[in-house]
PDB file of N, CA and C in Angstrom:
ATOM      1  N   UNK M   1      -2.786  22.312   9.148  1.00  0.00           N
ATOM      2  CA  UNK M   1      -3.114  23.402   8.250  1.00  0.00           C
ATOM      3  C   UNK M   1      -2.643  24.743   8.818  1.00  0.00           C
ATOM      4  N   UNK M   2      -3.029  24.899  10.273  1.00  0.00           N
ATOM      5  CA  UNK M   2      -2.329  26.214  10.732  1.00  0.00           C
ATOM      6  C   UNK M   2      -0.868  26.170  10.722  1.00  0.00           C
ATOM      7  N   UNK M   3      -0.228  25.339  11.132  1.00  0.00           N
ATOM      8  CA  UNK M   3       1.295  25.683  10.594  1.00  0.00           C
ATOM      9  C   UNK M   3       1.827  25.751   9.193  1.00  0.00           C
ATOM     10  N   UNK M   4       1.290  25.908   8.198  1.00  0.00           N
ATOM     11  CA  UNK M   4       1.530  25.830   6.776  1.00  0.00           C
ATOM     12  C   UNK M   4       0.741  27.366   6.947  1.00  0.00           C
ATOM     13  N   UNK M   5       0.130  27.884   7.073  1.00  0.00           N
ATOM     14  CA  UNK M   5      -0.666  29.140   6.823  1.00  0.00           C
ATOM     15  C   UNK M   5       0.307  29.778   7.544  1.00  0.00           C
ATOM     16  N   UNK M   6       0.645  28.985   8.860  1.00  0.00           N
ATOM     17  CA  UNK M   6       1.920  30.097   9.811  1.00  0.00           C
ATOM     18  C   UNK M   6       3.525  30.310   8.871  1.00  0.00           C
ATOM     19  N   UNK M   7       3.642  28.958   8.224  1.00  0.00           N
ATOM     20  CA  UNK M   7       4.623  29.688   7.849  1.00  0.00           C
ATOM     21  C   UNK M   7       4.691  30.372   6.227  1.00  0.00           C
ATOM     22  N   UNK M   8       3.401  30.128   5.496  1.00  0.00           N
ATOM     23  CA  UNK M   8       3.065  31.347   4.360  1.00  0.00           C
ATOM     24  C   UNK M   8       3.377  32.401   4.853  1.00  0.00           C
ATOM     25  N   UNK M   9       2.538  32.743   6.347  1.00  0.00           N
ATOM     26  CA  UNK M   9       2.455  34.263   6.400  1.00  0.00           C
ATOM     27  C   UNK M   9       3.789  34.862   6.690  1.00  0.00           C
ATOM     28  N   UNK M  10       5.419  33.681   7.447  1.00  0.00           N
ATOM     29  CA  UNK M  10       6.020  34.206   7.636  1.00  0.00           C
ATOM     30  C   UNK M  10       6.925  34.648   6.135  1.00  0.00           C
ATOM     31  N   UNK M  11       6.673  34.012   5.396  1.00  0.00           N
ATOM     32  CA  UNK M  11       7.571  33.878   3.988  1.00  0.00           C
ATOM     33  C   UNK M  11       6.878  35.216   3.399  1.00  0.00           C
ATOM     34  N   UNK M  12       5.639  35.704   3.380  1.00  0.00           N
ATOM     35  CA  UNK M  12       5.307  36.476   2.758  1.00  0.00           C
ATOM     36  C   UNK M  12       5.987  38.446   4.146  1.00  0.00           C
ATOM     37  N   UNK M  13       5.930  37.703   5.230  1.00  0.00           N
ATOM     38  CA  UNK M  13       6.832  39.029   6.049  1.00  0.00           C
ATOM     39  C   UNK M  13       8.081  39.323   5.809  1.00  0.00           C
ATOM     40  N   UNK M  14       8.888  37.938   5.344  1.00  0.00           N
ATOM     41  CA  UNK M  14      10.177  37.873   4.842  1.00  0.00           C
ATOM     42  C   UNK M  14      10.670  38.595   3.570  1.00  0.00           C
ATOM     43  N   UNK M  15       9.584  38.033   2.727  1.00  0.00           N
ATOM     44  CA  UNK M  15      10.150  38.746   1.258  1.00  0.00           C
ATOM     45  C   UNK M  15       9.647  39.871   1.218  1.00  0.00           C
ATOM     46  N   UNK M  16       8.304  40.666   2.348  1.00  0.00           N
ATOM     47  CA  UNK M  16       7.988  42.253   2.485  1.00  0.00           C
ATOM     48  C   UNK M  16       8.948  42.534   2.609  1.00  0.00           C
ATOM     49  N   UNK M  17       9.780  42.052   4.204  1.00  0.00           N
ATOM     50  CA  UNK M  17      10.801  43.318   4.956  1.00  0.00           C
ATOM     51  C   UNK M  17      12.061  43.195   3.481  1.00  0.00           C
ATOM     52  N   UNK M  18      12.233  42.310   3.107  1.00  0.00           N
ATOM     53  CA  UNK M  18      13.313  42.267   1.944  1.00  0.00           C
ATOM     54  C   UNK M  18      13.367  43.517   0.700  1.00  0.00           C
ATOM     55  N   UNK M  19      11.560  42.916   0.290  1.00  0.00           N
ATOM     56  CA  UNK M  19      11.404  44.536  -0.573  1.00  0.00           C
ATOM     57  C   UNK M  19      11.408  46.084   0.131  1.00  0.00           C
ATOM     58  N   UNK M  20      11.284  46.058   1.174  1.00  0.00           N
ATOM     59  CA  UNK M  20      11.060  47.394   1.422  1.00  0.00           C
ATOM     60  C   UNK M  20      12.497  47.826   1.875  1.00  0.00           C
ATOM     61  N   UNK M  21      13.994  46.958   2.113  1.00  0.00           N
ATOM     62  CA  UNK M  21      15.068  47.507   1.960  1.00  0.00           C
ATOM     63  C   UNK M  21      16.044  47.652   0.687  1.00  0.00           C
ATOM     64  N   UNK M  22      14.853  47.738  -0.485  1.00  0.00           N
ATOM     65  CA  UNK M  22      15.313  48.228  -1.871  1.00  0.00           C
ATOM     66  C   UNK M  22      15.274  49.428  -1.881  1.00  0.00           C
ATOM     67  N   UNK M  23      16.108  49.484  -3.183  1.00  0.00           N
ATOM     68  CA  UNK M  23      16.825  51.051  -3.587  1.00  0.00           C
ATOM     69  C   UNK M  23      15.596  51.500  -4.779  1.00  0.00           C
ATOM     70  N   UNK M  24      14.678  50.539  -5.027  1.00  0.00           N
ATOM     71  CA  UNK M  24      13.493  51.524  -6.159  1.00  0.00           C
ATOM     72  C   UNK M  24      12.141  51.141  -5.484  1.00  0.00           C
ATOM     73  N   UNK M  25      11.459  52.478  -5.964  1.00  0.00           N
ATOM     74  CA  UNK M  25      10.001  52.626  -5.309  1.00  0.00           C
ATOM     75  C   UNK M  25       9.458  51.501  -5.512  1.00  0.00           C
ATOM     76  N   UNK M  26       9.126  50.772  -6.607  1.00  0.00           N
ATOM     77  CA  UNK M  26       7.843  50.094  -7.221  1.00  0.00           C
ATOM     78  C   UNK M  26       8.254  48.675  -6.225  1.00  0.00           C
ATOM     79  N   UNK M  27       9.481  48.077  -5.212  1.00  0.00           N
ATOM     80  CA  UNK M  27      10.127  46.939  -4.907  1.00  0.00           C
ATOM     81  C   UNK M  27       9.717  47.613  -3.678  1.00  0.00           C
ATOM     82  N   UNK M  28       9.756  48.614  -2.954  1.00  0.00           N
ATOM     83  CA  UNK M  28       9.087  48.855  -1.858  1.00  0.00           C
ATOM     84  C   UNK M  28       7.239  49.154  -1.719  1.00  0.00           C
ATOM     85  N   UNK M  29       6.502  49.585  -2.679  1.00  0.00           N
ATOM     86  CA  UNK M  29       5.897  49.415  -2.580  1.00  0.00           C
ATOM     87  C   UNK M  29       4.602  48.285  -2.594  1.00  0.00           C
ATOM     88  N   UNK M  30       5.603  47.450  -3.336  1.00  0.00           N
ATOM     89  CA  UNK M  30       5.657  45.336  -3.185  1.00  0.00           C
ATOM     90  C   UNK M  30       5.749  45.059  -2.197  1.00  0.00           C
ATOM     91  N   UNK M  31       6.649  45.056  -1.378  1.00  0.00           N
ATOM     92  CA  UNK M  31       6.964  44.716   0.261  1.00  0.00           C
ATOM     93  C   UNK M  31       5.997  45.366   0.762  1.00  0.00           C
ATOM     94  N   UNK M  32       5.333  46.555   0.643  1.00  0.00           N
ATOM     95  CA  UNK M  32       4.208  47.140   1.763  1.00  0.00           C
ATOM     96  C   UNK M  32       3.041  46.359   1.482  1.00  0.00           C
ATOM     97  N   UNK M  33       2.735  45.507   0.370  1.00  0.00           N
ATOM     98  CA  UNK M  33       2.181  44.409  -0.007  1.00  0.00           C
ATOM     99  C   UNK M  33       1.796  43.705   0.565  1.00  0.00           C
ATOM    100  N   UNK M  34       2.865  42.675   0.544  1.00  0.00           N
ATOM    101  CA  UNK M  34       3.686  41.520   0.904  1.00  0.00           C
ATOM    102  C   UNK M  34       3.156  41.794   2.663  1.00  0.00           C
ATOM    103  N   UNK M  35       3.768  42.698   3.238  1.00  0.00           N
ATOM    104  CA  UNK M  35       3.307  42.945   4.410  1.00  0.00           C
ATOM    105  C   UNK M  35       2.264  42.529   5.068  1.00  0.00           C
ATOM    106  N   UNK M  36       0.667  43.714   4.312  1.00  0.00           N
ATOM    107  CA  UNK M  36      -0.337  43.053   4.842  1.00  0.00           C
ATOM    108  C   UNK M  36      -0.817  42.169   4.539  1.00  0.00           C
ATOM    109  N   UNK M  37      -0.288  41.347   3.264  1.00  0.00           N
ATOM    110  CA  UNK M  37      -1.357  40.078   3.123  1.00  0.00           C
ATOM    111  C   UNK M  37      -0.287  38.989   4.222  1.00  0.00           C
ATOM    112  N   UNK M  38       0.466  39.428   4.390  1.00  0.00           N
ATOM    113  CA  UNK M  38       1.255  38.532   5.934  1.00  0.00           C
ATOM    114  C   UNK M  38       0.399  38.612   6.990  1.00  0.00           C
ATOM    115  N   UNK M  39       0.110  40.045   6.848  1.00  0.00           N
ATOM    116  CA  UNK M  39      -0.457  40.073   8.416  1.00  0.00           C
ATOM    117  C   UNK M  39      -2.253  39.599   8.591  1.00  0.00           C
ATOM    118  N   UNK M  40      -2.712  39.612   6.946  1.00  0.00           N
ATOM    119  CA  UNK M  40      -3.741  38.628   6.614  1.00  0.00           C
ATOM    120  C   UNK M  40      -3.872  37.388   7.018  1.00  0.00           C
ATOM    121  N   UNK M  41      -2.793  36.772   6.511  1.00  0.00           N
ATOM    122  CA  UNK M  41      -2.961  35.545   6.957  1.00  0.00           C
ATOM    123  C   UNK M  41      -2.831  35.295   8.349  1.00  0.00           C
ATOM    124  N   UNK M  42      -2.062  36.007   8.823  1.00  0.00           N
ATOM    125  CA  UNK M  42      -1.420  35.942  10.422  1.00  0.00           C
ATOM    126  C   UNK M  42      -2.820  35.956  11.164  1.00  0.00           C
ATOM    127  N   UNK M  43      -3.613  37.004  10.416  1.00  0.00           N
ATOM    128  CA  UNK M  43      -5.059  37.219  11.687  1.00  0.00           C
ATOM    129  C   UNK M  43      -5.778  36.247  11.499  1.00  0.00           C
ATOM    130  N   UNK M  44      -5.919  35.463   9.916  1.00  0.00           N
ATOM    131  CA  UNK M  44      -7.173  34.391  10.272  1.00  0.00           C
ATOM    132  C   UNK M  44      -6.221  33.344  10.873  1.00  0.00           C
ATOM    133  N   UNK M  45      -4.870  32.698  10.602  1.00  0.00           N
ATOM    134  CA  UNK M  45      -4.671  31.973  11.630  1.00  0.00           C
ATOM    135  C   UNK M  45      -4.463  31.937  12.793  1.00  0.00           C
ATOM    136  N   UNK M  46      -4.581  33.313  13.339  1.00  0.00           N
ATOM    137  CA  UNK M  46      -4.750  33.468  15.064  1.00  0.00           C
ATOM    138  C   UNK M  46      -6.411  32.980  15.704  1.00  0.00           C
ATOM    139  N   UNK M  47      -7.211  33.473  14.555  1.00  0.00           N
ATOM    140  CA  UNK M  47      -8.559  33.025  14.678  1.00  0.00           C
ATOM    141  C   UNK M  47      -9.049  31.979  14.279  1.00  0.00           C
ATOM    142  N   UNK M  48      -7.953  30.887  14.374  1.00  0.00           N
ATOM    143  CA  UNK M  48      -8.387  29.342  14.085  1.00  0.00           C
ATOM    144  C   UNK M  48      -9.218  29.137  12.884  1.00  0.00           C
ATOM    145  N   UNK M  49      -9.009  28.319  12.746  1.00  0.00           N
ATOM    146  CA  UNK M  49      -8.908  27.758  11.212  1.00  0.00           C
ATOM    147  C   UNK M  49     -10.294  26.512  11.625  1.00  0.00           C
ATOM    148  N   UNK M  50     -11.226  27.277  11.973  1.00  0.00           N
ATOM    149  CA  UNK M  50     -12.721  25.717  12.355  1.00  0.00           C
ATOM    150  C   UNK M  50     -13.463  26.175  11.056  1.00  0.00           C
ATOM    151  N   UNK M  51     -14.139  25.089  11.102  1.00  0.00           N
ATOM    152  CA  UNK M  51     -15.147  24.956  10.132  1.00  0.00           C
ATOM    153  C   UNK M  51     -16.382  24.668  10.719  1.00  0.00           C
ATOM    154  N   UNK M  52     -17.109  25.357  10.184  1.00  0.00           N
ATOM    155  CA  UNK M  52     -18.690  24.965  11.074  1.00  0.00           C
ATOM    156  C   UNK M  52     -19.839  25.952  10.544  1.00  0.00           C
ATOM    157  N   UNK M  53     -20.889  26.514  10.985  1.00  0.00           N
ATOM    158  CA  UNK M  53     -21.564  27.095  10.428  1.00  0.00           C
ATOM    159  C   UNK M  53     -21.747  28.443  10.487  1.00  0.00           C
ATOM    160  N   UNK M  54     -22.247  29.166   9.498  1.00  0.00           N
ATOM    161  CA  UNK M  54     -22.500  30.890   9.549  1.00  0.00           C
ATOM    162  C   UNK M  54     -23.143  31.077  10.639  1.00  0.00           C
ATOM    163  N   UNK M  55     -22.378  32.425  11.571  1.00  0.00           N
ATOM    164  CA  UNK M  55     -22.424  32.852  12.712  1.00  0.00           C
ATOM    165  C   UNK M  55     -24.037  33.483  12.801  1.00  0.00           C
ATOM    166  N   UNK M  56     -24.971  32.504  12.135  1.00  0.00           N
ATOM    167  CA  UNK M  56     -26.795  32.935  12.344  1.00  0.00           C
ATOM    168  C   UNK M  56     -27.479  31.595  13.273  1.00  0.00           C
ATOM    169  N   UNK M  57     -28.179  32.895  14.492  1.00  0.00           N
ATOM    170  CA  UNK M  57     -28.573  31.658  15.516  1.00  0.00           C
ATOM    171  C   UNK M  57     -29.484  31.024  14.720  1.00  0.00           C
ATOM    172  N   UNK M  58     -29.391  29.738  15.224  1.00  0.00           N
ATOM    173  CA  UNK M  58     -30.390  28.487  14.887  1.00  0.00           C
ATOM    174  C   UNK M  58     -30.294  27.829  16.069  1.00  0.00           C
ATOM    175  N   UNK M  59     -31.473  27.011  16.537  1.00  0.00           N
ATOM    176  CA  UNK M  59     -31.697  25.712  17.661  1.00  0.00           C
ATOM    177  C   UNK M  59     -30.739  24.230  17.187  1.00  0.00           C
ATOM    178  N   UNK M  60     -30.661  24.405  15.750  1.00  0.00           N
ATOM    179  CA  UNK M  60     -30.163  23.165  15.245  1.00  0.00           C
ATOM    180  C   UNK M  60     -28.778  23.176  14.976  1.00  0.00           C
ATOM    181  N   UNK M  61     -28.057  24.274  15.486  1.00  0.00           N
ATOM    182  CA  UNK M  61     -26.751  24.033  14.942  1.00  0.00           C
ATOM    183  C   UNK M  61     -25.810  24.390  16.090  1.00  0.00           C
ATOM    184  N   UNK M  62     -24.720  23.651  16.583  1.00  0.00           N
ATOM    185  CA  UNK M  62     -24.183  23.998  18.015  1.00  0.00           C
ATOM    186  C   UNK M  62     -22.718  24.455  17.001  1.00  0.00           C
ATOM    187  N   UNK M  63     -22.222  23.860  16.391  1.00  0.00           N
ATOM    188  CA  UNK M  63     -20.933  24.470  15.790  1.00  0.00           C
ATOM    189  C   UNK M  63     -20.444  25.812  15.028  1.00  0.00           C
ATOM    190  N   UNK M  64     -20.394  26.984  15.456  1.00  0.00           N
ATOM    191  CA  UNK M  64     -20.289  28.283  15.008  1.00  0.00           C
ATOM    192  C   UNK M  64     -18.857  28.684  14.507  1.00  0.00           C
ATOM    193  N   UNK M  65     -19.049  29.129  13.269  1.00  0.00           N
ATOM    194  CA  UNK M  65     -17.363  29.718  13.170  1.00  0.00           C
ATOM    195  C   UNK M  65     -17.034  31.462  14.014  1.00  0.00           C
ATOM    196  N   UNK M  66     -16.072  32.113  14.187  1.00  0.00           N
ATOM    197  CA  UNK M  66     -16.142  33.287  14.578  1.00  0.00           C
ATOM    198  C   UNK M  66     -16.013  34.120  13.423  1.00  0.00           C
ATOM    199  N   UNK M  67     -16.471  35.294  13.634  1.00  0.00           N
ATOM    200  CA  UNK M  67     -16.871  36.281  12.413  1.00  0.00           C
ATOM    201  C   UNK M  67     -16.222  37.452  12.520  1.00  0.00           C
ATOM    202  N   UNK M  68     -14.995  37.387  13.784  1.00  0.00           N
ATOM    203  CA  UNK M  68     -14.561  38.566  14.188  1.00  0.00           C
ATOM    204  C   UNK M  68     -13.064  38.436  13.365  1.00  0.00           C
ATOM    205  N   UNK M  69     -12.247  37.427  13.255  1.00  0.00           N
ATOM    206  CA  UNK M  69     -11.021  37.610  11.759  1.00  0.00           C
ATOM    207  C   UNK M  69     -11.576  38.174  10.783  1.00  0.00           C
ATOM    208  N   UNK M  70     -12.726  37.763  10.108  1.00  0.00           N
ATOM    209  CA  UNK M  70     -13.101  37.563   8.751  1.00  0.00           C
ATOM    210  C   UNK M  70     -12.840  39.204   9.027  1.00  0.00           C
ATOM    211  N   UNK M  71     -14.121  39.640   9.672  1.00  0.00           N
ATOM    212  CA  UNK M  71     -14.204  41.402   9.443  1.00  0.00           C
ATOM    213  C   UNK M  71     -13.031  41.872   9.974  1.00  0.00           C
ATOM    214  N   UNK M  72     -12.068  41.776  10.582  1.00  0.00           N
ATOM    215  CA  UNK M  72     -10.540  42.208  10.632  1.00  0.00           C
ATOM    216  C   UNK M  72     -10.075  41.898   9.349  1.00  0.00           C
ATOM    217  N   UNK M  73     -10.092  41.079   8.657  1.00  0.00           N
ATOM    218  CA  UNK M  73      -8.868  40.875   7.699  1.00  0.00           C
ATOM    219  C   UNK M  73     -10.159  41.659   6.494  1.00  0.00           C
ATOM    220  N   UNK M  74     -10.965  41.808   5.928  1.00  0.00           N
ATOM    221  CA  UNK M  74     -12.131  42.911   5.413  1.00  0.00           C
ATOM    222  C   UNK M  74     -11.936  44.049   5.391  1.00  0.00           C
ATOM    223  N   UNK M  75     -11.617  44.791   6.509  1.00  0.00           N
ATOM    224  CA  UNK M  75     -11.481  45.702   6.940  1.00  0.00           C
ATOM    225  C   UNK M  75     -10.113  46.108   6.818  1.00  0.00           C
ATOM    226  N   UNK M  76      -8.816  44.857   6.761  1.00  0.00           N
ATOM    227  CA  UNK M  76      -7.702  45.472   6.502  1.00  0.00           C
ATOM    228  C   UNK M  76      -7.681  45.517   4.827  1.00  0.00           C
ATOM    229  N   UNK M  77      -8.186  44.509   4.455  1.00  0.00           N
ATOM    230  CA  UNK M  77      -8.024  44.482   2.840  1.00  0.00           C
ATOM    231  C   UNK M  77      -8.465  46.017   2.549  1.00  0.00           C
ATOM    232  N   UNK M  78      -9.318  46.154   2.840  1.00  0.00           N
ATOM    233  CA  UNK M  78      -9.913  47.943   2.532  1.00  0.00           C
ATOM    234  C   UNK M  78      -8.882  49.037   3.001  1.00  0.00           C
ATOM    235  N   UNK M  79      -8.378  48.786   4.065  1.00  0.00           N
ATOM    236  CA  UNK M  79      -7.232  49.706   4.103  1.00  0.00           C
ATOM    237  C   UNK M  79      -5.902  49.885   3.487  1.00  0.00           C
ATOM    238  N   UNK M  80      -5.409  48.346   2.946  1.00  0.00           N
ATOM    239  CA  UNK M  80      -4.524  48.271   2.573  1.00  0.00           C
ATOM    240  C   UNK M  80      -4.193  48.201   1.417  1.00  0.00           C
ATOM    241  N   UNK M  81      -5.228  47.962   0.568  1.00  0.00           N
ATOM    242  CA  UNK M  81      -5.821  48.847  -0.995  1.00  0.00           C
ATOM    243  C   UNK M  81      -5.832  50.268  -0.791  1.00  0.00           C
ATOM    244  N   UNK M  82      -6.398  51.239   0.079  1.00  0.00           N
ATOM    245  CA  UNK M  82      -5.850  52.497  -0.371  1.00  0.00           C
ATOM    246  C   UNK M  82      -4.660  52.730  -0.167  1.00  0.00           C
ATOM    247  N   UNK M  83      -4.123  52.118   1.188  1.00  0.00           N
ATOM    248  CA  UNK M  83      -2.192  52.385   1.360  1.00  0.00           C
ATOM    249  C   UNK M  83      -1.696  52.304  -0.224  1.00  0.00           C
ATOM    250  N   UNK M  84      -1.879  51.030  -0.359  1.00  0.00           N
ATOM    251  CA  UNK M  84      -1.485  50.621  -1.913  1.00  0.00           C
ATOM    252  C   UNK M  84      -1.641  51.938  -2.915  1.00  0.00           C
ATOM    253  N   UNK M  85      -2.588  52.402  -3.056  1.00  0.00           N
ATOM    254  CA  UNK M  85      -3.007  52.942  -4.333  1.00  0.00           C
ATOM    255  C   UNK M  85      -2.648  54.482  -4.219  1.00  0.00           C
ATOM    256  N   UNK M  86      -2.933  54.623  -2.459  1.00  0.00           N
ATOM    257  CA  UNK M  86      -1.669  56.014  -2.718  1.00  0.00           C
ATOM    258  C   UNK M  86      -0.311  56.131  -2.545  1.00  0.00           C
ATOM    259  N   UNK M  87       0.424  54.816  -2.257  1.00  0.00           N
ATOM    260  CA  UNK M  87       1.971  55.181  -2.379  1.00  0.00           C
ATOM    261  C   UNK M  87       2.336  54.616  -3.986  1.00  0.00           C
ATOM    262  N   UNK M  88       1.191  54.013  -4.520  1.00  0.00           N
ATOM    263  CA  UNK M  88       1.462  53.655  -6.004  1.00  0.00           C
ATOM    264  C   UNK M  88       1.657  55.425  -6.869  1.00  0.00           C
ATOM    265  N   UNK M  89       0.182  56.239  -6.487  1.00  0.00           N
ATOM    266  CA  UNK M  89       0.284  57.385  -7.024  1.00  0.00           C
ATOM    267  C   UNK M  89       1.516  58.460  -6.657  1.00  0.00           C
ATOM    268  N   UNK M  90       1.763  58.938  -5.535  1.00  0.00           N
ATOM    269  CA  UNK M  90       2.755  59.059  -5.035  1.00  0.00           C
ATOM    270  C   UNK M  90       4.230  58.844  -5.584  1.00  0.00           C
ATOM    271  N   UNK M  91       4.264  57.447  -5.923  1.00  0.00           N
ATOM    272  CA  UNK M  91       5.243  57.141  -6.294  1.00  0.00           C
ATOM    273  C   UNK M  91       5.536  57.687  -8.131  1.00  0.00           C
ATOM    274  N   UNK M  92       4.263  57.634  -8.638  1.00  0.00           N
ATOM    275  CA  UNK M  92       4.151  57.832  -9.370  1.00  0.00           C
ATOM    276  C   UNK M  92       4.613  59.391 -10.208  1.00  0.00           C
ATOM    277  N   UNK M  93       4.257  60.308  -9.261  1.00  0.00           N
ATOM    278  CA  UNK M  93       4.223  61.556  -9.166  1.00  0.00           C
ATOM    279  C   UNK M  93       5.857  61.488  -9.282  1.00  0.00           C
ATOM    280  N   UNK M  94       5.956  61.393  -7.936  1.00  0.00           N
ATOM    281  CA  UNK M  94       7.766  61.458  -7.838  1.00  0.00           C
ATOM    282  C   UNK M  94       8.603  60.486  -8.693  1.00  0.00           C
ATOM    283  N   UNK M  95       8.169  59.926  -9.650  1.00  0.00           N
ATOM    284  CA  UNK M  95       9.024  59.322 -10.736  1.00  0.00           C
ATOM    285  C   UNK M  95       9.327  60.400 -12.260  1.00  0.00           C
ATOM    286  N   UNK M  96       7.867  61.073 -12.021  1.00  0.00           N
ATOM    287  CA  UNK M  96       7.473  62.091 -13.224  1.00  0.00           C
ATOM    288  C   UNK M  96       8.196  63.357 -12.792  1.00  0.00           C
ATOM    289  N   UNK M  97       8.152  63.393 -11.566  1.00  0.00           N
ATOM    290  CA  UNK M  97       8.810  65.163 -11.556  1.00  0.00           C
ATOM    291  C   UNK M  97      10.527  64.934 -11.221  1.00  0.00           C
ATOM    292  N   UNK M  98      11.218  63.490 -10.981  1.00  0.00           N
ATOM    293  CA  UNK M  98      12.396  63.771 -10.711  1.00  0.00           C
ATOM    294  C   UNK M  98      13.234  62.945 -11.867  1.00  0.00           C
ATOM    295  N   UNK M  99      12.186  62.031 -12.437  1.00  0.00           N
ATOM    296  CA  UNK M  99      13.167  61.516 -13.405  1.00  0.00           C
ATOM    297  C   UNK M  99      13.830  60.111 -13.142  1.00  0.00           C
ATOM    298  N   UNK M 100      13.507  59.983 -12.250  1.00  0.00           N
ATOM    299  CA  UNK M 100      13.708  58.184 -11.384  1.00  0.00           C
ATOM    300  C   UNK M 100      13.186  57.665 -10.407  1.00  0.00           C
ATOM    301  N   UNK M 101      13.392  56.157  -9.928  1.00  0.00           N
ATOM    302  CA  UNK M 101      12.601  55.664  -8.739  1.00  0.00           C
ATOM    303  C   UNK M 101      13.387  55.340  -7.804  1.00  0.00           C
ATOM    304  N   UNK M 102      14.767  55.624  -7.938  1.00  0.00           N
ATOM    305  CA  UNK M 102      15.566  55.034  -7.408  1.00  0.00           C
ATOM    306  C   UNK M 102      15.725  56.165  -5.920  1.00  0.00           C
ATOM    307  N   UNK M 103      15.917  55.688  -4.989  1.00  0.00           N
ATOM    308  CA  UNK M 103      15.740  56.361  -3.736  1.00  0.00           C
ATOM    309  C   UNK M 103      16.968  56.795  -3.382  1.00  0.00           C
ATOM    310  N   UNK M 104      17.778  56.463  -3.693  1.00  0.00           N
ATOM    311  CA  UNK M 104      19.573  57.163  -3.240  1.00  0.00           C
ATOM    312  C   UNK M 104      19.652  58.721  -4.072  1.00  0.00           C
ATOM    313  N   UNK M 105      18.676  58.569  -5.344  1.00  0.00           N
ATOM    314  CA  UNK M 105      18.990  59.819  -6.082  1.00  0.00           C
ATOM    315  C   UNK M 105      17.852  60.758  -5.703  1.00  0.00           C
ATOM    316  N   UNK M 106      17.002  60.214  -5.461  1.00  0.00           N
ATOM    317  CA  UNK M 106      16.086  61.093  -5.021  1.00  0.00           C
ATOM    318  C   UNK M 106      16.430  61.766  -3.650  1.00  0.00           C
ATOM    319  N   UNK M 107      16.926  60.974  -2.612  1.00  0.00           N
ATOM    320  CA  UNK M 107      17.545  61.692  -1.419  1.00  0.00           C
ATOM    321  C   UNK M 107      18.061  62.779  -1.663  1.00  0.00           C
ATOM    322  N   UNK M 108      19.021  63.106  -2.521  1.00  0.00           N
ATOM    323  CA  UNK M 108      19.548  64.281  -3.428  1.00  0.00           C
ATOM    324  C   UNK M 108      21.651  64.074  -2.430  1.00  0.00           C
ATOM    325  N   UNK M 109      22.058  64.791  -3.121  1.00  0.00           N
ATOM    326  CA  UNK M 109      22.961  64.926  -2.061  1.00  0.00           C
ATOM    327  C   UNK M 109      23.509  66.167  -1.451  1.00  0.00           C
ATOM    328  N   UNK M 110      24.435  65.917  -0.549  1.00  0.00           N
ATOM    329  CA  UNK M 110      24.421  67.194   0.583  1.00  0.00           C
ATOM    330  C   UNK M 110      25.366  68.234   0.069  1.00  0.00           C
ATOM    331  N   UNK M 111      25.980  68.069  -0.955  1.00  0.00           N
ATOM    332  CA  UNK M 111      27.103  68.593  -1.435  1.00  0.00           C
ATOM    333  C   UNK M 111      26.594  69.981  -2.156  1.00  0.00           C
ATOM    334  N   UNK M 112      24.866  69.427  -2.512  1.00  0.00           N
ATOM    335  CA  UNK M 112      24.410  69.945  -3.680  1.00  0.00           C
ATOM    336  C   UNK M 112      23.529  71.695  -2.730  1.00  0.00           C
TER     337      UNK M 112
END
């Protein structure tokens, strides 16, 4: 199971770094995506993949899962929803005031 999760997460780093060397916003801001749910998966499969019981002491239960991925990958989901939602706005902005998404035109050129 961990090598199938290992190589999701690499397919999902693959087709990030892919989107984010596009020429329009909305294909890079996919790849910044793509990214962290890579690096999602990457953290719970660094933190093993056991099954066993909620990390609450009991006398009766010796098999514990760890609780320290879960709240890493929690904690990134929360961050990586606002990344998201402000390079969505952002992007947004700069589609409205220049008239495209395309990043070669927006660079402007040097001539100008």
């Amino acid at each position: 199971m961990e090598i199938i999760m290992s190589i999701l997460a690499g397919v999902l780093f693959t087709t990030g770094v892919y989107n984010l060397l596009q020429k329009q916003m909305l294909r890079i801001i996919i790849g910044t995506a793509l990214i962290s749910h890579g690096a999602h998966l990457f953290i719970l499969t660094m933190g093993k993949l056991k099954r066993g019981a909620p990390p609450i002491l009991d006398d009766t239960i010796t098999n514990y899962t760890d609780p320290l991925p879960q709240a890493l990958i929690l904690t990134s989901i929360v961050i990586s929803f606002g990344v998201t939602s402000f390079l969505l706005v952002l992007a947004y902005r700069a589609s409205k005031e220049n008239g495209t998404d395309n990043m070669d035109k927006l660079r402007g050129s040097e001539n100008d």
